[in-house]
């Protein structure tokens, strides 16, 4: 299991971990359809993460967790888009 804020940072949805934490605390991130209030909320492969980026809403399925933030190519392998 991994922390939601770390995963969002590792997947490059947010430039910094504090930015990911702020988005979660502001209610802009949902995990499996439920609003998440704590940045340290655990997630696992198979979970669905929904977040707002600008005017768009993005829904992705967690495929893997990462120990560190890698390249954009490595980050793309951690999730898949959900229609």
mmCIF file of C-alpha atoms in Angstrom:
data_model
loop_
_atom_site.group_PDB
_atom_site.id
_atom_site.type_symbol
_atom_site.label_atom_id
_atom_site.label_comp_id
_atom_site.label_asym_id
_atom_site.label_seq_id
_atom_site.Cartn_x
_atom_site.Cartn_y
_atom_site.Cartn_z
ATOM 1 C CA UNK A 1 0.000 0.000 0.000
ATOM 2 C CA UNK A 2 1.057 3.562 -0.627
ATOM 3 C CA UNK A 3 -0.036 7.030 0.375
ATOM 4 C CA UNK A 4 -2.342 8.800 -2.068
ATOM 5 C CA UNK A 5 -0.329 12.048 -2.052
ATOM 6 C CA UNK A 6 2.919 10.217 -2.839
ATOM 7 C CA UNK A 7 1.289 8.279 -5.666
ATOM 8 C CA UNK A 8 -0.120 11.470 -7.235
ATOM 9 C CA UNK A 9 3.353 13.022 -7.028
ATOM 10 C CA UNK A 10 5.090 9.915 -8.430
ATOM 11 C CA UNK A 11 2.653 9.751 -11.359
ATOM 12 C CA UNK A 12 3.332 13.435 -12.112
ATOM 13 C CA UNK A 13 -0.271 14.565 -11.760
ATOM 14 C CA UNK A 14 1.109 17.222 -9.388
ATOM 15 C CA UNK A 15 4.468 18.964 -9.577
ATOM 16 C CA UNK A 16 5.114 18.777 -5.833
ATOM 17 C CA UNK A 17 3.908 16.600 -2.996
ATOM 18 C CA UNK A 18 2.541 19.618 -1.061
ATOM 19 C CA UNK A 19 0.460 20.501 -4.157
ATOM 20 C CA UNK A 20 -0.969 16.968 -4.173
ATOM 21 C CA UNK A 21 -1.697 17.228 -0.441
ATOM 22 C CA UNK A 22 -3.467 20.579 -0.927
ATOM 23 C CA UNK A 23 -5.641 19.172 -3.730
ATOM 24 C CA UNK A 24 -6.646 16.193 -1.573
ATOM 25 C CA UNK A 25 -7.458 18.402 1.430
ATOM 26 C CA UNK A 26 -9.488 20.732 -0.829
ATOM 27 C CA UNK A 27 -11.668 17.790 -1.900
ATOM 28 C CA UNK A 28 -10.476 17.707 -5.513
ATOM 29 C CA UNK A 29 -9.497 14.020 -5.408
ATOM 30 C CA UNK A 30 -11.772 10.985 -5.101
ATOM 31 C CA UNK A 31 -10.759 7.399 -4.464
ATOM 32 C CA UNK A 32 -13.186 4.718 -5.691
ATOM 33 C CA UNK A 33 -15.903 7.374 -5.964
ATOM 34 C CA UNK A 34 -15.568 8.700 -2.397
ATOM 35 C CA UNK A 35 -14.038 12.050 -1.472
ATOM 36 C CA UNK A 36 -10.748 11.676 0.383
ATOM 37 C CA UNK A 37 -9.880 14.118 3.176
ATOM 38 C CA UNK A 38 -6.474 12.837 4.288
ATOM 39 C CA UNK A 39 -3.350 12.940 2.052
ATOM 40 C CA UNK A 40 -2.028 9.793 3.741
ATOM 41 C CA UNK A 41 -5.008 7.678 2.683
ATOM 42 C CA UNK A 42 -3.830 4.256 1.495
ATOM 43 C CA UNK A 43 -4.379 3.068 -2.048
ATOM 44 C CA UNK A 44 -3.581 -0.169 -3.865
ATOM 45 C CA UNK A 45 -3.486 -1.450 -7.441
ATOM 46 C CA UNK A 46 -6.984 -1.645 -8.897
ATOM 47 C CA UNK A 47 -8.272 1.495 -7.146
ATOM 48 C CA UNK A 48 -9.869 4.253 -9.240
ATOM 49 C CA UNK A 49 -8.581 7.792 -8.647
ATOM 50 C CA UNK A 50 -10.617 10.736 -9.969
ATOM 51 C CA UNK A 51 -9.187 14.244 -9.944
ATOM 52 C CA UNK A 52 -9.840 17.619 -11.466
ATOM 53 C CA UNK A 53 -7.114 19.190 -13.591
ATOM 54 C CA UNK A 54 -8.192 22.604 -14.791
ATOM 55 C CA UNK A 55 -11.563 22.268 -16.496
ATOM 56 C CA UNK A 56 -11.098 18.529 -17.086
ATOM 57 C CA UNK A 57 -11.931 15.594 -14.824
ATOM 58 C CA UNK A 58 -9.529 12.674 -15.079
ATOM 59 C CA UNK A 59 -10.278 9.120 -13.911
ATOM 60 C CA UNK A 60 -7.443 6.592 -13.789
ATOM 61 C CA UNK A 61 -6.991 3.035 -12.506
ATOM 62 C CA UNK A 62 -3.950 2.408 -10.315
ATOM 63 C CA UNK A 63 -1.779 -0.263 -11.959
ATOM 64 C CA UNK A 64 1.290 -0.091 -9.750
ATOM 65 C CA UNK A 65 2.935 1.772 -6.900
ATOM 66 C CA UNK A 66 6.385 3.397 -7.007
ATOM 67 C CA UNK A 67 9.121 3.858 -4.437
ATOM 68 C CA UNK A 68 10.308 7.115 -5.982
ATOM 69 C CA UNK A 69 9.410 9.670 -8.632
ATOM 70 C CA UNK A 70 10.839 8.546 -11.956
ATOM 71 C CA UNK A 71 10.690 9.706 -15.546
ATOM 72 C CA UNK A 72 7.448 10.552 -17.301
ATOM 73 C CA UNK A 73 7.583 7.198 -19.099
ATOM 74 C CA UNK A 74 7.913 5.330 -15.791
ATOM 75 C CA UNK A 75 5.078 7.413 -14.324
ATOM 76 C CA UNK A 76 2.758 6.544 -17.233
ATOM 77 C CA UNK A 77 3.188 2.838 -16.422
ATOM 78 C CA UNK A 78 1.663 3.355 -12.962
ATOM 79 C CA UNK A 79 -1.894 4.037 -14.231
ATOM 80 C CA UNK A 80 -4.338 3.655 -17.090
ATOM 81 C CA UNK A 81 -7.137 5.961 -18.162
ATOM 82 C CA UNK A 82 -10.708 4.934 -17.356
ATOM 83 C CA UNK A 83 -13.527 6.000 -19.670
#
